[in-house]
Amino acid sequence: MKKWYLGEGEQSDVVVSTRIRLARNLEDYPFPSRLDTKSRVQINEMIHKAVPEAAGLRYIEMKTLTQPEIVSLAERHMISPEFASDTDGRALLLSEDEDVSIMLCEEDHIRLQVMTSGLALSESYDKANKLDDALNETLRFAFDERLGYLTQCPTNIGTGMRASVMLHLPALTATHSIGTLAVTVSKLGLTLRGAYGEGTAPMGDLYQLSNQVTLGISEEAAIENLKTIVLQLAAQERAARQELIKSIECQDDIYRAYGILKSARILSTKEFMHLISKVRMGAVSGLLDVDPKHMSELMVTLQPAGISAKVGKNLAPRERDIERARIVRETI
């Protein structure tokens, strides 16, 4: 089955993917941080039994995975970096095509997320909401009539929903517009940061735009607000791209990046992400005869742990860089 990072969707020249995440906790049980390992495992198994068989989710105890496999899941946005940092009493429910994942006993008992190619906020929410409803038929979620869903972090109380999109913004980055945009969207209840969440750098000019407000607003209103801003940012990125691409210097930069990726024998993560971002911009602009979908796939799958997981063994940094260069040459 086709994974989310292998597909194309609406606004895919700018919007790489959409994610809807719901945080839920079981009534009458302490938050995971207050539970011992045995209690966490019991809660994980309880949630697992409540998942409809039709959902087709595989149950994975995190302690059974190798470190490269765990970090690779975080690189592909299936789990959070925090979830990857500690396997004690944690489990994952994952669909075959990786569009649905449920982290068990992360910050909350349940972190349910749906990922989709391109801009698909309503579709992703509908899918997440149906699975949430199915779980709620068996499990009793911690809910307050005034506050909404109760979560360990106060910033998630209310809807418990985080809607986000991953954006490729090389032109707005090149024109030094990101800082101003981040301030502007924050006034609208949104946050713009690196693709791997809070505190991460925007490698490859990939950014995550998500809602900040979960209390006193409906899921539908939050999604509509986010969609409106995404479309505006996409329009600004295209306008900046069209101006940049007219420059012979920009064209030269793109073709040089393309030439290096086609020929390089060693590529570090930082250099690779810098170059692939330029090539993807050239591809979506029509300057290069390259499939942007393949560029998006490489951006996601050729992170350090992903390469080690792909070959089935731990690789030293130099070995990873050599393997990354080989895969890029064969793909491009």
mmCIF file of C-alpha atoms in Angstrom:
data_model
loop_
_atom_site.group_PDB
_atom_site.id
_atom_site.type_symbol
_atom_site.label_atom_id
_atom_site.label_comp_id
_atom_site.label_asym_id
_atom_site.label_seq_id
_atom_site.Cartn_x
_atom_site.Cartn_y
_atom_site.Cartn_z
ATOM 1 C CA MET A 1 0.000 0.000 0.000
ATOM 2 C CA LYS A 2 1.146 3.570 -0.716
ATOM 3 C CA LYS A 3 2.526 5.444 2.289
ATOM 4 C CA TRP A 4 1.637 9.088 2.887
ATOM 5 C CA TYR A 5 5.061 10.346 1.801
ATOM 6 C CA LEU A 6 4.808 8.518 -1.527
ATOM 7 C CA GLY A 7 1.609 10.214 -2.660
ATOM 8 C CA GLU A 8 0.497 13.555 -4.009
ATOM 9 C CA GLY A 9 -2.407 15.657 -2.894
ATOM 10 C CA GLU A 10 -3.958 19.095 -3.095
ATOM 11 C CA GLN A 11 -1.450 21.972 -3.036
ATOM 12 C CA SER A 12 1.363 19.400 -3.085
ATOM 13 C CA ASP A 13 3.888 21.796 -4.644
ATOM 14 C CA VAL A 14 3.960 23.561 -1.247
ATOM 15 C CA VAL A 15 2.066 21.311 1.183
ATOM 16 C CA VAL A 16 3.940 18.041 1.697
ATOM 17 C CA SER A 17 1.513 16.500 4.193
ATOM 18 C CA THR A 18 -1.351 17.002 6.622
ATOM 19 C CA ARG A 19 -1.554 15.612 10.137
ATOM 20 C CA ILE A 20 -4.426 15.482 12.628
ATOM 21 C CA ARG A 21 -3.531 14.417 16.166
ATOM 22 C CA LEU A 22 -5.977 13.758 18.994
ATOM 23 C CA ALA A 23 -4.915 13.475 22.640
ATOM 24 C CA ARG A 24 -7.104 11.350 24.904
ATOM 25 C CA ASN A 25 -6.856 9.911 28.416
ATOM 26 C CA LEU A 26 -8.796 7.173 30.161
ATOM 27 C CA GLU A 27 -11.107 8.190 32.974
ATOM 28 C CA ASP A 28 -10.130 7.037 36.482
ATOM 29 C CA TYR A 29 -6.467 6.441 35.567
ATOM 30 C CA PRO A 30 -3.493 8.729 36.314
ATOM 31 C CA PHE A 31 -1.609 10.277 33.415
ATOM 32 C CA PRO A 32 1.251 8.110 32.063
ATOM 33 C CA SER A 33 3.903 10.095 33.947
ATOM 34 C CA ARG A 34 2.301 8.919 37.205
ATOM 35 C CA LEU A 35 2.111 5.242 36.207
ATOM 36 C CA ASP A 36 4.641 2.446 36.692
ATOM 37 C CA THR A 37 5.627 0.209 33.780
ATOM 38 C CA LYS A 38 3.196 -2.566 34.692
ATOM 39 C CA SER A 39 0.240 -0.158 34.787
ATOM 40 C CA ARG A 40 1.239 1.368 31.462
ATOM 41 C CA VAL A 41 1.342 -2.059 29.839
ATOM 42 C CA GLN A 42 -2.112 -2.890 31.227
ATOM 43 C CA ILE A 43 -3.542 0.345 29.815
ATOM 44 C CA ASN A 44 -1.865 -0.291 26.443
ATOM 45 C CA GLU A 45 -3.471 -3.723 26.219
ATOM 46 C CA MET A 46 -6.864 -2.296 27.231
ATOM 47 C CA ILE A 47 -6.685 0.288 24.434
ATOM 48 C CA HIS A 48 -5.447 -2.307 21.945
ATOM 49 C CA LYS A 49 -8.502 -4.484 22.614
ATOM 50 C CA ALA A 50 -10.789 -1.491 22.006
ATOM 51 C CA VAL A 51 -9.410 -0.819 18.513
ATOM 52 C CA PRO A 52 -11.753 -2.176 15.799
ATOM 53 C CA GLU A 53 -10.216 -5.059 13.871
ATOM 54 C CA ALA A 54 -11.312 -3.351 10.662
ATOM 55 C CA ALA A 55 -8.871 -0.516 11.391
ATOM 56 C CA GLY A 56 -6.041 -2.890 10.470
ATOM 57 C CA LEU A 57 -3.585 -1.551 13.032
ATOM 58 C CA ARG A 58 -0.546 -3.576 14.063
ATOM 59 C CA TYR A 59 0.335 -3.584 17.775
ATOM 60 C CA ILE A 60 4.028 -2.962 18.435
ATOM 61 C CA GLU A 61 5.694 -2.956 21.844
ATOM 62 C CA MET A 62 8.372 -0.302 21.521
ATOM 63 C CA LYS A 63 10.904 -2.340 23.520
ATOM 64 C CA THR A 64 10.916 -4.942 20.713
ATOM 65 C CA LEU A 65 12.298 -2.485 18.138
ATOM 66 C CA THR A 66 15.926 -1.604 17.478
ATOM 67 C CA GLN A 67 17.096 1.953 18.077
ATOM 68 C CA PRO A 68 17.381 2.711 14.308
ATOM 69 C CA GLU A 69 13.826 1.410 13.800
ATOM 70 C CA ILE A 70 12.513 3.606 16.607
ATOM 71 C CA VAL A 71 14.284 6.766 15.444
ATOM 72 C CA SER A 72 13.260 6.050 11.853
ATOM 73 C CA LEU A 73 9.610 6.086 12.960
ATOM 74 C CA ALA A 74 10.182 9.558 14.408
ATOM 75 C CA GLU A 75 11.911 10.685 11.219
ATOM 76 C CA ARG A 76 8.835 9.577 9.259
ATOM 77 C CA HIS A 77 6.600 11.426 11.758
ATOM 78 C CA MET A 78 4.882 8.231 12.940
ATOM 79 C CA ILE A 79 5.908 8.950 16.533
ATOM 80 C CA SER A 80 7.176 11.984 18.404
ATOM 81 C CA PRO A 81 10.861 12.454 19.295
ATOM 82 C CA GLU A 82 9.838 12.330 22.964
ATOM 83 C CA PHE A 83 8.088 8.975 22.450
ATOM 84 C CA ALA A 84 11.224 7.655 20.724
ATOM 85 C CA SER A 85 13.423 8.651 23.662
ATOM 86 C CA ASP A 86 11.957 6.129 26.120
ATOM 87 C CA THR A 87 10.435 2.703 25.337
ATOM 88 C CA ASP A 88 9.479 1.857 28.934
ATOM 89 C CA GLY A 89 5.828 0.737 29.010
ATOM 90 C CA ARG A 90 5.081 2.225 25.616
ATOM 91 C CA ALA A 91 3.430 0.716 22.556
ATOM 92 C CA LEU A 92 2.408 1.774 19.060
ATOM 93 C CA LEU A 93 -0.558 0.922 16.867
ATOM 94 C CA LEU A 94 0.388 1.431 13.218
ATOM 95 C CA SER A 95 -1.389 0.933 9.891
ATOM 96 C CA GLU A 96 0.375 -0.803 7.021
ATOM 97 C CA ASP A 97 0.496 2.334 4.879
ATOM 98 C CA GLU A 98 1.544 4.442 7.910
ATOM 99 C CA ASP A 99 -1.317 6.902 7.548
ATOM 100 C CA VAL A 100 -2.645 6.048 11.022
ATOM 101 C CA SER A 101 -0.584 5.693 14.180
ATOM 102 C CA ILE A 102 -1.570 5.653 17.835
ATOM 103 C CA MET A 103 1.093 6.244 20.465
ATOM 104 C CA LEU A 104 0.154 4.584 23.748
ATOM 105 C CA CYS A 105 1.359 6.086 27.025
ATOM 106 C CA GLU A 106 3.316 8.959 25.576
ATOM 107 C CA GLU A 107 2.408 12.228 27.349
ATOM 108 C CA ASP A 108 -1.225 11.060 27.300
ATOM 109 C CA HIS A 109 -2.682 7.545 27.272
ATOM 110 C CA ILE A 110 -3.647 7.939 23.609
ATOM 111 C CA ARG A 111 -2.051 10.073 20.910
ATOM 112 C CA LEU A 112 -4.001 9.210 17.760
ATOM 113 C CA GLN A 113 -2.787 10.695 14.503
ATOM 114 C CA VAL A 114 -3.711 10.527 10.834
ATOM 115 C CA MET A 115 -1.300 11.661 8.105
ATOM 116 C CA THR A 116 -2.188 12.367 4.477
ATOM 117 C CA SER A 117 -0.329 13.624 1.416
ATOM 118 C CA GLY A 118 -0.908 17.249 0.480
ATOM 119 C CA LEU A 119 -3.564 19.493 2.004
ATOM 120 C CA ALA A 120 -6.347 17.273 3.365
ATOM 121 C CA LEU A 121 -7.391 18.679 6.739
ATOM 122 C CA SER A 122 -11.089 17.792 6.637
ATOM 123 C CA GLU A 123 -10.484 14.309 5.243
ATOM 124 C CA SER A 124 -7.797 13.564 7.828
ATOM 125 C CA TYR A 125 -9.971 14.851 10.668
ATOM 126 C CA ASP A 126 -12.924 12.735 9.543
ATOM 127 C CA LYS A 127 -10.748 9.612 9.579
ATOM 128 C CA ALA A 128 -9.287 10.422 12.998
ATOM 129 C CA ASN A 129 -12.705 11.291 14.394
ATOM 130 C CA LYS A 130 -14.260 7.989 13.278
ATOM 131 C CA LEU A 131 -11.511 6.004 14.985
ATOM 132 C CA ASP A 132 -11.805 8.212 18.071
ATOM 133 C CA ASP A 133 -15.568 7.546 18.188
ATOM 134 C CA ALA A 134 -14.970 3.802 17.852
ATOM 135 C CA LEU A 135 -12.559 3.847 20.806
ATOM 136 C CA ASN A 136 -14.969 5.949 22.840
ATOM 137 C CA GLU A 137 -17.649 3.271 22.487
ATOM 138 C CA THR A 138 -15.558 0.934 24.662
ATOM 139 C CA LEU A 139 -13.275 3.231 26.623
ATOM 140 C CA ARG A 140 -14.326 6.069 28.893
ATOM 141 C CA PHE A 141 -12.319 9.202 28.144
ATOM 142 C CA ALA A 142 -11.524 11.844 30.753
ATOM 143 C CA PHE A 143 -13.888 14.668 29.813
ATOM 144 C CA ASP A 144 -15.211 17.750 31.558
ATOM 145 C CA GLU A 145 -18.407 19.443 30.390
ATOM 146 C CA ARG A 146 -16.841 22.884 30.767
ATOM 147 C CA LEU A 147 -13.218 22.238 29.797
ATOM 148 C CA GLY A 148 -13.564 19.420 27.263
ATOM 149 C CA TYR A 149 -11.040 16.567 26.989
ATOM 150 C CA LEU A 150 -8.558 16.517 29.865
ATOM 151 C CA THR A 151 -4.883 16.168 28.982
ATOM 152 C CA GLN A 152 -1.618 16.165 30.901
ATOM 153 C CA CYS A 153 -0.415 19.360 29.217
ATOM 154 C CA PRO A 154 -2.848 22.263 29.831
ATOM 155 C CA THR A 155 -2.246 23.593 26.305
ATOM 156 C CA ASN A 156 -4.061 20.551 24.867
ATOM 157 C CA ILE A 157 -7.154 20.740 27.096
ATOM 158 C CA GLY A 158 -10.395 21.260 25.186
ATOM 159 C CA THR A 159 -10.543 19.594 21.805
ATOM 160 C CA GLY A 160 -7.266 17.756 22.456
ATOM 161 C CA MET A 161 -6.610 18.274 18.738
ATOM 162 C CA ARG A 162 -3.510 19.475 16.950
ATOM 163 C CA ALA A 163 -3.945 19.991 13.239
ATOM 164 C CA SER A 164 -0.767 20.643 11.291
ATOM 165 C CA VAL A 165 0.617 20.786 7.790
ATOM 166 C CA MET A 166 4.178 20.280 6.617
ATOM 167 C CA LEU A 167 5.182 23.046 4.222
ATOM 168 C CA HIS A 168 8.117 23.324 1.839
ATOM 169 C CA LEU A 169 8.970 27.037 1.801
ATOM 170 C CA PRO A 170 12.355 27.497 0.086
ATOM 171 C CA ALA A 171 11.453 30.788 -1.619
ATOM 172 C CA LEU A 172 10.071 32.439 1.518
ATOM 173 C CA THR A 173 13.146 31.205 3.393
ATOM 174 C CA ALA A 174 15.477 32.636 0.734
ATOM 175 C CA THR A 175 13.730 36.024 0.894
ATOM 176 C CA HIS A 176 14.029 36.056 4.725
ATOM 177 C CA SER A 177 10.248 36.237 5.181
ATOM 178 C CA ILE A 178 9.839 33.354 7.636
ATOM 179 C CA GLY A 179 10.472 35.345 10.815
ATOM 180 C CA THR A 180 7.807 37.906 9.973
ATOM 181 C CA LEU A 181 5.359 35.179 8.950
ATOM 182 C CA ALA A 182 5.918 33.288 12.207
ATOM 183 C CA VAL A 183 5.027 36.398 14.219
ATOM 184 C CA THR A 184 1.972 37.074 12.052
ATOM 185 C CA VAL A 185 0.488 33.563 12.278
ATOM 186 C CA SER A 186 1.096 33.448 16.050
ATOM 187 C CA LYS A 187 -1.362 36.345 16.388
ATOM 188 C CA LEU A 188 -3.899 34.164 14.576
ATOM 189 C CA GLY A 189 -3.544 31.261 17.018
ATOM 190 C CA LEU A 190 -1.050 29.269 14.941
ATOM 191 C CA THR A 191 2.614 28.366 15.268
ATOM 192 C CA LEU A 192 5.238 27.983 12.538
ATOM 193 C CA ARG A 193 8.360 25.960 13.379
ATOM 194 C CA GLY A 194 10.715 23.241 12.150
ATOM 195 C CA ALA A 195 9.129 20.125 10.636
ATOM 196 C CA TYR A 196 10.024 17.952 13.651
ATOM 197 C CA GLY A 197 8.261 20.182 16.150
ATOM 198 C CA GLU A 198 9.225 22.569 18.907
ATOM 199 C CA GLY A 199 12.885 23.471 19.092
ATOM 200 C CA THR A 200 13.843 21.892 15.765
ATOM 201 C CA ALA A 201 15.571 23.652 12.883
ATOM 202 C CA PRO A 202 13.784 23.804 9.499
ATOM 203 C CA MET A 203 16.136 21.490 7.597
ATOM 204 C CA GLY A 204 15.423 21.395 3.866
ATOM 205 C CA ASP A 205 13.182 24.475 4.259
ATOM 206 C CA LEU A 206 10.469 22.220 5.729
ATOM 207 C CA TYR A 207 8.177 23.829 8.279
ATOM 208 C CA GLN A 208 5.252 22.702 10.415
ATOM 209 C CA LEU A 209 2.263 25.015 10.746
ATOM 210 C CA SER A 210 -0.209 24.017 13.460
ATOM 211 C CA ASN A 211 -2.993 25.328 15.666
ATOM 212 C CA GLN A 212 -2.129 26.536 19.162
ATOM 213 C CA VAL A 213 -5.633 27.049 20.532
ATOM 214 C CA THR A 214 -7.564 23.974 21.715
ATOM 215 C CA LEU A 215 -9.835 25.517 24.352
ATOM 216 C CA GLY A 216 -13.001 27.440 23.522
ATOM 217 C CA ILE A 217 -12.965 26.577 19.825
ATOM 218 C CA SER A 218 -14.442 23.689 17.843
ATOM 219 C CA GLU A 219 -12.360 21.250 15.822
ATOM 220 C CA GLU A 220 -14.060 22.459 12.642
ATOM 221 C CA ALA A 221 -13.282 26.113 13.358
ATOM 222 C CA ALA A 222 -9.634 25.324 14.137
ATOM 223 C CA ILE A 223 -9.296 23.367 10.893
ATOM 224 C CA GLU A 224 -10.938 26.092 8.805
ATOM 225 C CA ASN A 225 -8.670 28.741 10.329
ATOM 226 C CA LEU A 226 -5.572 26.654 9.610
ATOM 227 C CA LYS A 227 -6.666 25.912 6.044
ATOM 228 C CA THR A 228 -7.206 29.608 5.310
ATOM 229 C CA ILE A 229 -3.703 30.514 6.487
ATOM 230 C CA VAL A 230 -2.119 27.555 4.644
ATOM 231 C CA LEU A 231 -3.650 28.685 1.357
ATOM 232 C CA GLN A 232 -2.344 32.213 1.931
ATOM 233 C CA LEU A 233 1.159 30.953 2.708
ATOM 234 C CA ALA A 234 1.083 28.689 -0.345
ATOM 235 C CA ALA A 235 0.148 31.649 -2.545
ATOM 236 C CA GLN A 236 2.966 33.734 -1.051
ATOM 237 C CA GLU A 237 5.482 30.912 -1.573
ATOM 238 C CA ARG A 238 4.468 30.544 -5.239
ATOM 239 C CA ALA A 239 4.717 34.292 -5.835
ATOM 240 C CA ALA A 240 8.171 34.431 -4.240
ATOM 241 C CA ARG A 241 9.212 31.319 -6.184
ATOM 242 C CA GLN A 242 8.162 32.818 -9.515
ATOM 243 C CA GLU A 243 10.258 35.914 -8.854
ATOM 244 C CA LEU A 244 13.283 33.977 -7.651
ATOM 245 C CA ILE A 245 13.274 31.537 -10.542
ATOM 246 C CA LYS A 246 13.622 34.410 -13.035
ATOM 247 C CA SER A 247 17.099 35.074 -11.681
ATOM 248 C CA ILE A 248 20.005 33.411 -13.486
ATOM 249 C CA GLU A 249 21.704 33.107 -10.088
ATOM 250 C CA CYS A 250 18.764 31.136 -8.690
ATOM 251 C CA GLN A 251 18.630 28.913 -11.773
ATOM 252 C CA ASP A 252 22.373 28.305 -11.505
ATOM 253 C CA ASP A 253 21.987 27.445 -7.824
ATOM 254 C CA ILE A 254 19.287 24.869 -8.638
ATOM 255 C CA TYR A 255 21.218 23.263 -11.484
ATOM 256 C CA ARG A 256 24.381 23.078 -9.361
ATOM 257 C CA ALA A 257 22.428 21.364 -6.584
ATOM 258 C CA TYR A 258 20.993 18.928 -9.140
ATOM 259 C CA GLY A 259 24.459 18.206 -10.527
ATOM 260 C CA ILE A 260 25.917 17.486 -7.094
ATOM 261 C CA LEU A 261 23.071 15.128 -6.147
ATOM 262 C CA LYS A 262 23.457 13.259 -9.443
ATOM 263 C CA SER A 263 27.184 12.756 -8.912
ATOM 264 C CA ALA A 264 28.041 12.884 -5.205
ATOM 265 C CA ARG A 265 29.528 9.816 -3.523
ATOM 266 C CA ILE A 266 29.140 11.151 0.029
ATOM 267 C CA LEU A 267 26.213 13.227 1.302
ATOM 268 C CA SER A 268 25.754 14.310 4.894
ATOM 269 C CA THR A 269 22.200 14.862 6.136
ATOM 270 C CA LYS A 270 22.671 18.625 6.308
ATOM 271 C CA GLU A 271 24.142 18.935 2.807
ATOM 272 C CA PHE A 272 21.579 16.545 1.341
ATOM 273 C CA MET A 273 18.606 18.436 2.787
ATOM 274 C CA HIS A 274 20.046 21.757 1.623
ATOM 275 C CA LEU A 275 20.494 20.480 -1.943
ATOM 276 C CA ILE A 276 17.292 18.449 -2.238
ATOM 277 C CA SER A 277 15.269 21.503 -1.200
ATOM 278 C CA LYS A 278 16.686 23.464 -4.126
ATOM 279 C CA VAL A 279 16.048 20.597 -6.531
ATOM 280 C CA ARG A 280 12.461 20.216 -5.331
ATOM 281 C CA MET A 281 11.879 23.929 -5.930
ATOM 282 C CA GLY A 282 13.311 23.518 -9.418
ATOM 283 C CA ALA A 283 11.040 20.529 -10.005
ATOM 284 C CA VAL A 284 7.784 22.205 -8.919
ATOM 285 C CA SER A 285 8.743 25.306 -10.911
ATOM 286 C CA GLY A 286 9.174 23.281 -14.086
ATOM 287 C CA LEU A 287 12.851 24.152 -14.343
ATOM 288 C CA LEU A 288 13.947 20.545 -13.841
ATOM 289 C CA ASP A 289 12.392 17.429 -15.341
ATOM 290 C CA VAL A 290 12.270 15.687 -11.967
ATOM 291 C CA ASP A 291 9.246 14.256 -10.146
ATOM 292 C CA PRO A 292 8.656 16.383 -6.988
ATOM 293 C CA LYS A 293 7.005 13.358 -5.370
ATOM 294 C CA HIS A 294 10.326 11.501 -5.420
ATOM 295 C CA MET A 295 12.055 14.501 -3.849
ATOM 296 C CA SER A 296 9.516 14.539 -1.000
ATOM 297 C CA GLU A 297 10.017 10.809 -0.481
ATOM 298 C CA LEU A 298 13.799 11.186 -0.270
ATOM 299 C CA MET A 299 13.483 14.053 2.209
ATOM 300 C CA VAL A 300 11.514 11.802 4.562
ATOM 301 C CA THR A 301 13.219 8.434 4.076
ATOM 302 C CA LEU A 302 16.910 9.379 3.872
ATOM 303 C CA GLN A 303 17.292 10.692 7.395
ATOM 304 C CA PRO A 304 20.076 8.983 9.411
ATOM 305 C CA ALA A 305 18.101 6.265 11.218
ATOM 306 C CA GLY A 306 15.966 5.603 8.154
ATOM 307 C CA ILE A 307 19.037 4.594 6.177
ATOM 308 C CA SER A 308 20.251 2.228 8.915
ATOM 309 C CA ALA A 309 16.757 0.729 9.219
ATOM 310 C CA LYS A 310 16.600 0.304 5.443
ATOM 311 C CA VAL A 311 19.809 -1.762 5.319
ATOM 312 C CA GLY A 312 18.942 -3.609 8.535
ATOM 313 C CA LYS A 313 21.990 -2.707 10.612
ATOM 314 C CA ASN A 314 23.610 0.177 12.449
ATOM 315 C CA LEU A 315 25.792 2.234 10.142
ATOM 316 C CA ALA A 316 28.539 4.635 11.100
ATOM 317 C CA PRO A 317 27.934 8.241 9.980
ATOM 318 C CA ARG A 318 30.334 7.912 7.029
ATOM 319 C CA GLU A 319 28.666 4.669 5.909
ATOM 320 C CA ARG A 320 25.248 6.355 6.076
ATOM 321 C CA ASP A 321 26.473 9.284 4.026
ATOM 322 C CA ILE A 322 27.845 6.954 1.346
ATOM 323 C CA GLU A 323 24.615 4.934 1.262
ATOM 324 C CA ARG A 324 22.517 8.109 1.089
ATOM 325 C CA ALA A 325 24.512 9.358 -1.900
ATOM 326 C CA ARG A 326 24.084 6.026 -3.680
ATOM 327 C CA ILE A 327 20.304 6.023 -3.214
ATOM 328 C CA VAL A 328 20.016 9.624 -4.390
ATOM 329 C CA ARG A 329 22.068 8.938 -7.524
ATOM 330 C CA GLU A 330 19.914 5.939 -8.395
ATOM 331 C CA THR A 331 16.679 7.866 -7.790
ATOM 332 C CA ILE A 332 17.595 11.076 -9.603
#
